[in-house]
Short mmCIF file of N, CA and C in Angstrom, two decimals:
data_model
loop_
_atom_site.label_atom_id
_atom_site.label_comp_id
_atom_site.label_asym_id
_atom_site.label_seq_id
_atom_site.Cartn_x
_atom_site.Cartn_y
_atom_site.Cartn_z
N MET A 1 12.33 -98.46 134.98
CA MET A 1 11.36 -97.40 134.73
C MET A 1 12.06 -96.28 133.96
N ILE A 2 11.48 -95.87 132.87
CA ILE A 2 12.02 -94.81 132.04
C ILE A 2 11.03 -93.65 132.05
N VAL A 3 11.55 -92.42 132.24
CA VAL A 3 10.72 -91.22 132.15
C VAL A 3 11.29 -90.35 131.06
N ASP A 4 10.48 -90.05 130.05
CA ASP A 4 10.90 -89.23 128.92
C ASP A 4 9.90 -88.11 128.68
N ARG A 5 10.43 -86.97 128.23
CA ARG A 5 9.55 -85.91 127.74
C ARG A 5 9.12 -86.31 126.34
N VAL A 6 7.84 -86.15 126.04
CA VAL A 6 7.34 -86.54 124.73
C VAL A 6 6.97 -85.30 123.92
N ASP A 7 7.21 -85.39 122.63
CA ASP A 7 6.79 -84.33 121.71
C ASP A 7 5.41 -84.69 121.17
N GLU A 8 4.93 -83.91 120.22
CA GLU A 8 3.59 -84.16 119.67
C GLU A 8 3.47 -85.56 119.09
N GLN A 9 4.47 -86.00 118.34
CA GLN A 9 4.43 -87.34 117.74
C GLN A 9 4.47 -88.43 118.80
N GLY A 10 5.31 -88.22 119.83
CA GLY A 10 5.38 -89.19 120.91
C GLY A 10 4.08 -89.29 121.68
N LEU A 11 3.45 -88.15 121.91
CA LEU A 11 2.16 -88.14 122.59
C LEU A 11 1.12 -88.89 121.75
N THR A 12 1.10 -88.59 120.47
CA THR A 12 0.13 -89.24 119.58
C THR A 12 0.35 -90.75 119.54
N ALA A 13 1.61 -91.17 119.54
CA ALA A 13 1.91 -92.60 119.51
C ALA A 13 1.46 -93.32 120.79
N LEU A 14 1.37 -92.58 121.88
CA LEU A 14 1.01 -93.17 123.16
C LEU A 14 -0.44 -92.92 123.57
N LEU A 15 -1.27 -92.41 122.66
CA LEU A 15 -2.64 -92.03 123.01
C LEU A 15 -3.40 -93.14 123.73
N ASP A 16 -3.35 -94.34 123.22
CA ASP A 16 -4.12 -95.44 123.79
C ASP A 16 -3.65 -95.75 125.21
N ARG A 17 -2.34 -95.77 125.41
CA ARG A 17 -1.79 -96.10 126.73
C ARG A 17 -1.99 -94.95 127.72
N LEU A 18 -1.86 -93.72 127.26
CA LEU A 18 -2.14 -92.57 128.14
C LEU A 18 -3.61 -92.54 128.54
N ALA A 19 -4.48 -92.89 127.61
CA ALA A 19 -5.91 -92.96 127.92
C ALA A 19 -6.17 -94.04 128.98
N GLY A 20 -5.47 -95.14 128.88
CA GLY A 20 -5.60 -96.19 129.90
C GLY A 20 -5.18 -95.70 131.27
N LEU A 21 -4.10 -94.94 131.32
CA LEU A 21 -3.65 -94.37 132.59
C LEU A 21 -4.70 -93.39 133.14
N LEU A 22 -5.24 -92.55 132.28
CA LEU A 22 -6.23 -91.57 132.71
C LEU A 22 -7.48 -92.26 133.25
N THR A 23 -7.99 -93.26 132.56
CA THR A 23 -9.19 -93.95 133.04
C THR A 23 -8.89 -94.68 134.35
N ASP A 24 -7.71 -95.27 134.48
CA ASP A 24 -7.31 -95.93 135.73
C ASP A 24 -7.27 -94.93 136.88
N THR A 25 -6.75 -93.75 136.62
CA THR A 25 -6.64 -92.71 137.65
C THR A 25 -8.03 -92.28 138.13
N VAL A 26 -8.95 -92.08 137.20
CA VAL A 26 -10.31 -91.68 137.56
C VAL A 26 -11.02 -92.83 138.28
N GLU A 27 -10.85 -94.06 137.79
CA GLU A 27 -11.46 -95.21 138.46
C GLU A 27 -10.94 -95.36 139.88
N GLY A 28 -9.70 -94.92 140.11
CA GLY A 28 -9.09 -95.00 141.43
C GLY A 28 -9.51 -93.88 142.37
N GLY A 29 -10.37 -92.96 141.90
CA GLY A 29 -10.91 -91.93 142.77
C GLY A 29 -10.36 -90.53 142.59
N ALA A 30 -9.36 -90.36 141.73
CA ALA A 30 -8.83 -89.02 141.48
C ALA A 30 -9.56 -88.43 140.29
N SER A 31 -10.11 -87.25 140.46
CA SER A 31 -10.93 -86.70 139.38
C SER A 31 -10.06 -86.16 138.25
N VAL A 32 -8.97 -85.53 138.56
CA VAL A 32 -8.10 -84.87 137.57
C VAL A 32 -8.91 -84.21 136.45
N GLY A 33 -10.10 -83.72 136.83
CA GLY A 33 -10.93 -82.99 135.88
C GLY A 33 -12.03 -83.80 135.23
N PHE A 34 -12.21 -85.06 135.62
CA PHE A 34 -13.17 -85.93 134.95
C PHE A 34 -14.12 -86.58 135.94
N LEU A 35 -15.29 -86.97 135.44
CA LEU A 35 -16.27 -87.70 136.24
C LEU A 35 -16.24 -89.17 135.82
N ALA A 36 -16.57 -90.04 136.76
CA ALA A 36 -16.67 -91.48 136.47
C ALA A 36 -18.08 -91.79 136.01
N PRO A 37 -18.25 -92.76 135.16
CA PRO A 37 -17.17 -93.50 134.53
C PRO A 37 -16.60 -92.72 133.34
N LEU A 38 -15.31 -92.79 133.19
CA LEU A 38 -14.64 -92.15 132.06
C LEU A 38 -14.36 -93.22 131.01
N GLY A 39 -14.95 -93.05 129.85
CA GLY A 39 -14.75 -94.02 128.78
C GLY A 39 -13.39 -93.87 128.13
N HIS A 40 -12.91 -94.97 127.58
CA HIS A 40 -11.59 -94.98 126.95
C HIS A 40 -11.52 -93.99 125.78
N GLU A 41 -12.55 -93.97 124.95
CA GLU A 41 -12.53 -93.06 123.80
C GLU A 41 -12.54 -91.60 124.22
N GLU A 42 -13.26 -91.29 125.29
CA GLU A 42 -13.25 -89.92 125.82
C GLU A 42 -11.85 -89.55 126.31
N ALA A 43 -11.19 -90.51 126.96
CA ALA A 43 -9.83 -90.27 127.44
C ALA A 43 -8.85 -90.10 126.28
N VAL A 44 -9.01 -90.90 125.24
CA VAL A 44 -8.16 -90.76 124.04
C VAL A 44 -8.37 -89.37 123.44
N ALA A 45 -9.62 -88.96 123.32
CA ALA A 45 -9.92 -87.64 122.72
C ALA A 45 -9.32 -86.52 123.56
N TRP A 46 -9.36 -86.65 124.88
CA TRP A 46 -8.79 -85.61 125.73
C TRP A 46 -7.28 -85.51 125.49
N TRP A 47 -6.60 -86.64 125.49
CA TRP A 47 -5.15 -86.62 125.25
C TRP A 47 -4.83 -86.11 123.84
N ARG A 48 -5.61 -86.51 122.86
CA ARG A 48 -5.40 -86.03 121.48
C ARG A 48 -5.48 -84.51 121.44
N GLY A 49 -6.38 -83.95 122.22
CA GLY A 49 -6.54 -82.50 122.29
C GLY A 49 -5.34 -81.78 122.89
N ARG A 50 -4.48 -82.49 123.59
CA ARG A 50 -3.28 -81.88 124.17
C ARG A 50 -2.14 -81.78 123.16
N ALA A 51 -2.21 -82.52 122.07
CA ALA A 51 -1.11 -82.56 121.10
C ALA A 51 -0.76 -81.19 120.53
N ALA A 52 -1.75 -80.38 120.23
CA ALA A 52 -1.49 -79.03 119.67
C ALA A 52 -0.76 -78.16 120.68
N ASP A 53 -1.11 -78.28 121.96
CA ASP A 53 -0.41 -77.49 122.99
C ASP A 53 1.03 -77.95 123.15
N VAL A 54 1.25 -79.25 123.04
CA VAL A 54 2.62 -79.78 123.09
C VAL A 54 3.41 -79.25 121.90
N ALA A 55 2.83 -79.32 120.71
CA ALA A 55 3.51 -78.85 119.50
C ALA A 55 3.83 -77.36 119.58
N ALA A 56 2.94 -76.58 120.19
CA ALA A 56 3.13 -75.12 120.28
C ALA A 56 4.03 -74.71 121.44
N GLY A 57 4.44 -75.67 122.26
CA GLY A 57 5.30 -75.35 123.40
C GLY A 57 4.55 -74.79 124.60
N ARG A 58 3.22 -74.93 124.60
CA ARG A 58 2.43 -74.46 125.74
C ARG A 58 2.27 -75.52 126.82
N LEU A 59 2.62 -76.76 126.48
CA LEU A 59 2.48 -77.87 127.42
C LEU A 59 3.68 -78.79 127.26
N ALA A 60 4.32 -79.10 128.37
CA ALA A 60 5.41 -80.08 128.39
C ALA A 60 4.89 -81.31 129.10
N VAL A 61 5.06 -82.49 128.48
CA VAL A 61 4.52 -83.73 129.02
C VAL A 61 5.65 -84.74 129.17
N TRP A 62 5.71 -85.35 130.36
CA TRP A 62 6.64 -86.45 130.61
C TRP A 62 5.83 -87.71 130.87
N VAL A 63 6.34 -88.82 130.36
CA VAL A 63 5.66 -90.10 130.48
C VAL A 63 6.62 -91.11 131.09
N ALA A 64 6.15 -91.82 132.12
CA ALA A 64 6.91 -92.91 132.73
C ALA A 64 6.42 -94.21 132.12
N ARG A 65 7.39 -95.06 131.73
CA ARG A 65 7.04 -96.34 131.14
C ARG A 65 7.81 -97.46 131.81
N ASP A 66 7.13 -98.57 131.94
CA ASP A 66 7.75 -99.81 132.40
C ASP A 66 7.55 -100.77 131.24
N GLY A 67 8.59 -100.91 130.42
CA GLY A 67 8.42 -101.65 129.17
C GLY A 67 7.50 -100.87 128.27
N GLU A 68 6.45 -101.50 127.81
CA GLU A 68 5.49 -100.85 126.93
C GLU A 68 4.35 -100.18 127.71
N ARG A 69 4.27 -100.46 128.99
CA ARG A 69 3.17 -99.94 129.81
C ARG A 69 3.46 -98.53 130.29
N VAL A 70 2.49 -97.62 130.13
CA VAL A 70 2.59 -96.27 130.68
C VAL A 70 2.14 -96.35 132.13
N THR A 71 3.05 -95.98 133.04
CA THR A 71 2.76 -96.08 134.48
C THR A 71 2.55 -94.74 135.15
N GLY A 72 2.88 -93.65 134.46
CA GLY A 72 2.69 -92.33 135.05
C GLY A 72 2.94 -91.22 134.07
N THR A 73 2.50 -90.04 134.45
CA THR A 73 2.72 -88.85 133.62
C THR A 73 2.64 -87.61 134.49
N VAL A 74 3.26 -86.55 134.02
CA VAL A 74 3.15 -85.23 134.63
C VAL A 74 3.34 -84.22 133.52
N SER A 75 2.71 -83.04 133.68
CA SER A 75 2.83 -81.99 132.67
C SER A 75 3.04 -80.64 133.33
N LEU A 76 3.64 -79.76 132.56
CA LEU A 76 3.75 -78.36 132.94
C LEU A 76 3.02 -77.54 131.89
N ALA A 77 2.05 -76.75 132.34
CA ALA A 77 1.35 -75.80 131.45
C ALA A 77 2.13 -74.50 131.52
N LEU A 78 2.62 -74.07 130.36
CA LEU A 78 3.49 -72.90 130.28
C LEU A 78 2.71 -71.71 129.76
N PRO A 79 2.69 -70.61 130.52
CA PRO A 79 1.92 -69.44 130.11
C PRO A 79 2.52 -68.77 128.87
N ASP A 80 1.67 -68.08 128.13
CA ASP A 80 2.15 -67.41 126.92
C ASP A 80 2.12 -65.89 127.07
N LYS A 81 1.78 -65.41 128.25
CA LYS A 81 1.74 -63.96 128.47
C LYS A 81 3.11 -63.46 128.94
N PRO A 82 3.54 -62.31 128.46
CA PRO A 82 4.87 -61.79 128.82
C PRO A 82 5.09 -61.61 130.32
N ASN A 83 4.02 -61.30 131.07
CA ASN A 83 4.23 -61.03 132.49
C ASN A 83 4.21 -62.29 133.36
N SER A 84 4.06 -63.45 132.74
CA SER A 84 3.97 -64.67 133.55
C SER A 84 4.91 -65.78 133.08
N ARG A 85 5.87 -65.45 132.28
CA ARG A 85 6.76 -66.48 131.73
C ARG A 85 7.71 -67.07 132.77
N HIS A 86 7.73 -66.50 133.95
CA HIS A 86 8.57 -67.01 135.03
C HIS A 86 7.89 -68.14 135.81
N ARG A 87 6.63 -68.43 135.46
CA ARG A 87 5.90 -69.44 136.23
C ARG A 87 5.27 -70.48 135.30
N ALA A 88 4.90 -71.60 135.91
CA ALA A 88 4.21 -72.66 135.17
C ALA A 88 3.29 -73.39 136.15
N GLU A 89 2.27 -74.02 135.59
CA GLU A 89 1.34 -74.80 136.40
C GLU A 89 1.65 -76.28 136.24
N LEU A 90 1.83 -76.97 137.34
CA LEU A 90 2.00 -78.41 137.32
C LEU A 90 0.62 -79.03 137.18
N VAL A 91 0.42 -79.85 136.16
CA VAL A 91 -0.90 -80.42 135.89
C VAL A 91 -0.80 -81.91 135.60
N LYS A 92 -1.86 -82.60 135.91
CA LYS A 92 -2.07 -84.01 135.56
C LYS A 92 -0.92 -84.92 135.98
N LEU A 93 -0.52 -84.83 137.24
CA LEU A 93 0.40 -85.82 137.80
C LEU A 93 -0.43 -87.06 138.08
N MET A 94 -0.15 -88.13 137.35
CA MET A 94 -0.92 -89.37 137.49
C MET A 94 0.03 -90.55 137.58
N VAL A 95 -0.28 -91.48 138.47
CA VAL A 95 0.47 -92.72 138.60
C VAL A 95 -0.53 -93.86 138.59
N ALA A 96 -0.26 -94.87 137.77
CA ALA A 96 -1.15 -96.03 137.71
C ALA A 96 -1.29 -96.65 139.10
N ARG A 97 -2.49 -97.11 139.42
CA ARG A 97 -2.73 -97.65 140.76
C ARG A 97 -1.74 -98.75 141.11
N GLU A 98 -1.43 -99.60 140.16
CA GLU A 98 -0.52 -100.72 140.45
C GLU A 98 0.93 -100.28 140.64
N ALA A 99 1.26 -99.05 140.26
CA ALA A 99 2.63 -98.55 140.39
C ALA A 99 2.81 -97.60 141.57
N ARG A 100 1.76 -97.38 142.34
CA ARG A 100 1.84 -96.43 143.45
C ARG A 100 2.63 -97.01 144.62
N GLY A 101 3.16 -96.09 145.42
CA GLY A 101 3.89 -96.50 146.61
C GLY A 101 5.34 -96.86 146.37
N ARG A 102 5.85 -96.58 145.17
CA ARG A 102 7.23 -96.94 144.83
C ARG A 102 8.08 -95.72 144.48
N GLY A 103 7.55 -94.52 144.75
CA GLY A 103 8.32 -93.30 144.51
C GLY A 103 8.18 -92.72 143.11
N LEU A 104 7.31 -93.30 142.28
CA LEU A 104 7.16 -92.79 140.92
C LEU A 104 6.57 -91.38 140.91
N GLY A 105 5.57 -91.13 141.73
CA GLY A 105 4.99 -89.79 141.80
C GLY A 105 6.02 -88.76 142.19
N ARG A 106 6.83 -89.07 143.19
CA ARG A 106 7.90 -88.16 143.63
C ARG A 106 8.92 -87.96 142.51
N GLY A 107 9.23 -89.03 141.79
CA GLY A 107 10.18 -88.92 140.68
C GLY A 107 9.65 -88.06 139.55
N LEU A 108 8.38 -88.21 139.22
CA LEU A 108 7.77 -87.39 138.17
C LEU A 108 7.72 -85.92 138.60
N LEU A 109 7.39 -85.70 139.86
CA LEU A 109 7.36 -84.33 140.38
C LEU A 109 8.75 -83.70 140.28
N ALA A 110 9.77 -84.43 140.68
CA ALA A 110 11.15 -83.91 140.61
C ALA A 110 11.56 -83.65 139.16
N THR A 111 11.15 -84.51 138.25
CA THR A 111 11.46 -84.31 136.83
C THR A 111 10.89 -82.99 136.34
N ALA A 112 9.62 -82.72 136.67
CA ALA A 112 8.99 -81.48 136.23
C ALA A 112 9.65 -80.27 136.88
N GLU A 113 9.98 -80.37 138.16
CA GLU A 113 10.63 -79.26 138.85
C GLU A 113 12.00 -78.96 138.24
N GLU A 114 12.78 -79.99 137.97
CA GLU A 114 14.11 -79.81 137.38
C GLU A 114 14.01 -79.21 135.97
N ALA A 115 13.05 -79.67 135.20
CA ALA A 115 12.87 -79.14 133.84
C ALA A 115 12.45 -77.67 133.91
N ALA A 116 11.60 -77.34 134.86
CA ALA A 116 11.18 -75.94 135.02
C ALA A 116 12.40 -75.07 135.33
N ALA A 117 13.22 -75.50 136.26
CA ALA A 117 14.42 -74.74 136.62
C ALA A 117 15.34 -74.59 135.41
N ALA A 118 15.49 -75.65 134.64
CA ALA A 118 16.35 -75.60 133.46
C ALA A 118 15.82 -74.63 132.41
N ALA A 119 14.50 -74.42 132.40
CA ALA A 119 13.88 -73.51 131.44
C ALA A 119 13.81 -72.08 131.97
N GLY A 120 14.35 -71.84 133.16
CA GLY A 120 14.33 -70.50 133.72
C GLY A 120 13.06 -70.15 134.48
N ILE A 121 12.20 -71.14 134.70
CA ILE A 121 10.98 -70.93 135.47
C ILE A 121 11.35 -70.91 136.95
N THR A 122 10.83 -69.95 137.68
CA THR A 122 11.17 -69.82 139.09
C THR A 122 10.01 -70.06 140.04
N LEU A 123 8.81 -70.20 139.51
CA LEU A 123 7.64 -70.40 140.35
C LEU A 123 6.71 -71.43 139.71
N LEU A 124 6.36 -72.44 140.49
CA LEU A 124 5.40 -73.45 140.06
C LEU A 124 4.17 -73.36 140.95
N HIS A 125 3.01 -73.69 140.39
CA HIS A 125 1.78 -73.72 141.18
C HIS A 125 0.92 -74.88 140.72
N LEU A 126 0.00 -75.29 141.58
CA LEU A 126 -0.91 -76.39 141.25
C LEU A 126 -2.11 -76.32 142.16
N ASP A 127 -3.14 -77.08 141.82
CA ASP A 127 -4.24 -77.30 142.75
C ASP A 127 -4.51 -78.78 142.81
N THR A 128 -4.97 -79.23 143.97
CA THR A 128 -5.28 -80.64 144.15
C THR A 128 -6.43 -80.78 145.13
N GLU A 129 -7.17 -81.84 145.00
CA GLU A 129 -8.32 -82.05 145.89
C GLU A 129 -7.87 -82.07 147.34
N THR A 130 -8.51 -81.27 148.15
CA THR A 130 -8.19 -81.20 149.57
C THR A 130 -8.41 -82.57 150.21
N GLY A 131 -7.42 -83.01 150.97
CA GLY A 131 -7.52 -84.29 151.65
C GLY A 131 -7.09 -85.48 150.81
N SER A 132 -6.68 -85.25 149.58
CA SER A 132 -6.26 -86.35 148.70
C SER A 132 -4.86 -86.82 149.07
N PRO A 133 -4.50 -88.04 148.69
CA PRO A 133 -3.13 -88.51 148.94
C PRO A 133 -2.07 -87.62 148.28
N ALA A 134 -2.43 -86.95 147.22
CA ALA A 134 -1.47 -86.07 146.53
C ALA A 134 -1.00 -84.94 147.44
N GLU A 135 -1.86 -84.49 148.34
CA GLU A 135 -1.46 -83.41 149.24
C GLU A 135 -0.22 -83.78 150.05
N HIS A 136 -0.18 -85.00 150.54
CA HIS A 136 1.00 -85.44 151.31
C HIS A 136 2.25 -85.39 150.44
N LEU A 137 2.14 -85.84 149.20
CA LEU A 137 3.28 -85.81 148.29
C LEU A 137 3.80 -84.38 148.11
N TYR A 138 2.91 -83.45 147.83
CA TYR A 138 3.33 -82.08 147.58
C TYR A 138 3.96 -81.45 148.82
N ARG A 139 3.34 -81.64 149.96
CA ARG A 139 3.91 -81.07 151.20
C ARG A 139 5.28 -81.66 151.49
N SER A 140 5.42 -82.97 151.34
CA SER A 140 6.70 -83.61 151.65
C SER A 140 7.78 -83.25 150.64
N ALA A 141 7.38 -82.75 149.47
CA ALA A 141 8.34 -82.34 148.44
C ALA A 141 8.64 -80.84 148.52
N GLY A 142 8.20 -80.18 149.58
CA GLY A 142 8.55 -78.78 149.80
C GLY A 142 7.61 -77.76 149.20
N TRP A 143 6.44 -78.20 148.76
CA TRP A 143 5.45 -77.26 148.23
C TRP A 143 4.76 -76.56 149.40
N THR A 144 4.36 -75.32 149.20
CA THR A 144 3.72 -74.50 150.23
C THR A 144 2.24 -74.36 149.94
N ARG A 145 1.43 -74.63 150.96
CA ARG A 145 -0.01 -74.48 150.84
C ARG A 145 -0.36 -73.00 150.81
N ALA A 146 -1.12 -72.59 149.79
CA ALA A 146 -1.50 -71.19 149.66
C ALA A 146 -2.92 -70.93 150.14
N GLY A 147 -3.76 -71.94 150.15
CA GLY A 147 -5.14 -71.77 150.59
C GLY A 147 -6.06 -72.80 149.99
N THR A 148 -7.30 -72.76 150.43
CA THR A 148 -8.30 -73.73 149.99
C THR A 148 -9.52 -73.00 149.43
N ILE A 149 -10.08 -73.55 148.37
CA ILE A 149 -11.29 -73.01 147.76
C ILE A 149 -12.39 -74.06 147.93
N PRO A 150 -13.50 -73.72 148.59
CA PRO A 150 -14.57 -74.70 148.79
C PRO A 150 -15.30 -75.02 147.49
N ASP A 151 -15.84 -76.22 147.43
CA ASP A 151 -16.70 -76.63 146.31
C ASP A 151 -16.09 -76.30 144.95
N TYR A 152 -14.82 -76.54 144.79
CA TYR A 152 -14.09 -76.13 143.58
C TYR A 152 -14.40 -77.01 142.38
N ALA A 153 -14.41 -78.32 142.60
CA ALA A 153 -14.64 -79.25 141.48
C ALA A 153 -15.30 -80.51 142.01
N ALA A 154 -15.99 -81.18 141.12
CA ALA A 154 -16.62 -82.44 141.49
C ALA A 154 -15.60 -83.57 141.46
N ASP A 155 -15.72 -84.48 142.43
CA ASP A 155 -14.89 -85.68 142.41
C ASP A 155 -15.47 -86.63 141.36
N PRO A 156 -14.83 -87.78 141.11
CA PRO A 156 -15.34 -88.67 140.05
C PRO A 156 -16.80 -89.08 140.24
N GLY A 157 -17.28 -89.09 141.49
CA GLY A 157 -18.67 -89.45 141.75
C GLY A 157 -19.63 -88.28 141.63
N GLY A 158 -19.13 -87.09 141.35
CA GLY A 158 -19.98 -85.93 141.16
C GLY A 158 -20.16 -85.04 142.37
N GLU A 159 -19.54 -85.39 143.52
CA GLU A 159 -19.68 -84.58 144.73
C GLU A 159 -18.69 -83.41 144.69
N LEU A 160 -19.21 -82.20 144.96
CA LEU A 160 -18.33 -81.03 144.98
C LEU A 160 -17.36 -81.14 146.14
N ARG A 161 -16.08 -80.90 145.84
CA ARG A 161 -15.01 -81.02 146.83
C ARG A 161 -14.17 -79.75 146.81
N PRO A 162 -13.54 -79.44 147.95
CA PRO A 162 -12.63 -78.29 147.97
C PRO A 162 -11.30 -78.64 147.28
N THR A 163 -10.59 -77.62 146.85
CA THR A 163 -9.25 -77.81 146.31
C THR A 163 -8.29 -76.97 147.11
N THR A 164 -7.07 -77.46 147.22
CA THR A 164 -6.02 -76.71 147.91
C THR A 164 -4.99 -76.28 146.88
N LEU A 165 -4.62 -75.02 146.96
CA LEU A 165 -3.62 -74.45 146.06
C LEU A 165 -2.25 -74.55 146.72
N TYR A 166 -1.26 -74.90 145.92
CA TYR A 166 0.12 -75.01 146.38
C TYR A 166 1.02 -74.25 145.41
N PHE A 167 2.19 -73.83 145.93
CA PHE A 167 3.21 -73.24 145.08
C PHE A 167 4.58 -73.67 145.57
N LYS A 168 5.53 -73.56 144.67
CA LYS A 168 6.92 -73.87 145.01
C LYS A 168 7.83 -72.98 144.20
N ARG A 169 8.76 -72.35 144.88
CA ARG A 169 9.79 -71.59 144.18
C ARG A 169 10.90 -72.55 143.80
N VAL A 170 11.33 -72.49 142.57
CA VAL A 170 12.44 -73.32 142.11
C VAL A 170 13.57 -72.40 141.67
N GLN A 171 14.77 -72.87 141.84
CA GLN A 171 15.93 -72.08 141.50
C GLN A 171 16.24 -72.26 140.01
N ALA A 172 16.13 -71.18 139.25
CA ALA A 172 16.47 -71.25 137.84
C ALA A 172 17.95 -71.59 137.70
N LEU A 173 18.26 -72.44 136.76
CA LEU A 173 19.64 -72.84 136.54
C LEU A 173 20.38 -71.75 135.79
N ALA A 174 21.64 -71.59 136.08
CA ALA A 174 22.47 -70.58 135.40
C ALA A 174 22.44 -70.82 133.91
N GLY A 175 22.21 -69.76 133.17
CA GLY A 175 22.16 -69.86 131.71
C GLY A 175 20.83 -70.34 131.17
N ALA A 176 19.85 -70.53 132.07
CA ALA A 176 18.53 -71.01 131.63
C ALA A 176 17.79 -69.90 130.90
N GLY A 177 16.82 -70.33 130.15
CA GLY A 177 15.94 -69.36 129.50
C GLY A 177 15.98 -69.44 128.09
#
């Protein structure tokens, strides 16, 4: 299993495979912002829309691959405001259904946390569907629950579900920034 940070060209080259991962994730019950059924072309268009943010340095994307197959991804959304450059939002942690249960999600999470620390980021935050399997991952990785918001987003079937907010302080590496 290889995990690499991708640039705009790398993201564009992987559009079809990233779209496959996104549709698999939604079909598996995780909304990650989408309703089912999520069509492949819609997923490709969504990923294509992320390329400009990657090119501008507003989004860092890591992709896990097993051979040619994309098995997971995680991103950090980096703020552009002067008063918030110490923090980032962890977004779109996805693991293909067939690759779950082997530590890939934990590995992707650690990759993003380490990269954040290397960039001088000291605070990470995220939201995830309350009661989802992802909650266990975040808690076991040392993330702190900040609270729950009712009826925050619809699950893939369209039912409004609560979301739980988490944060984690990371130690900036010496010389980072």
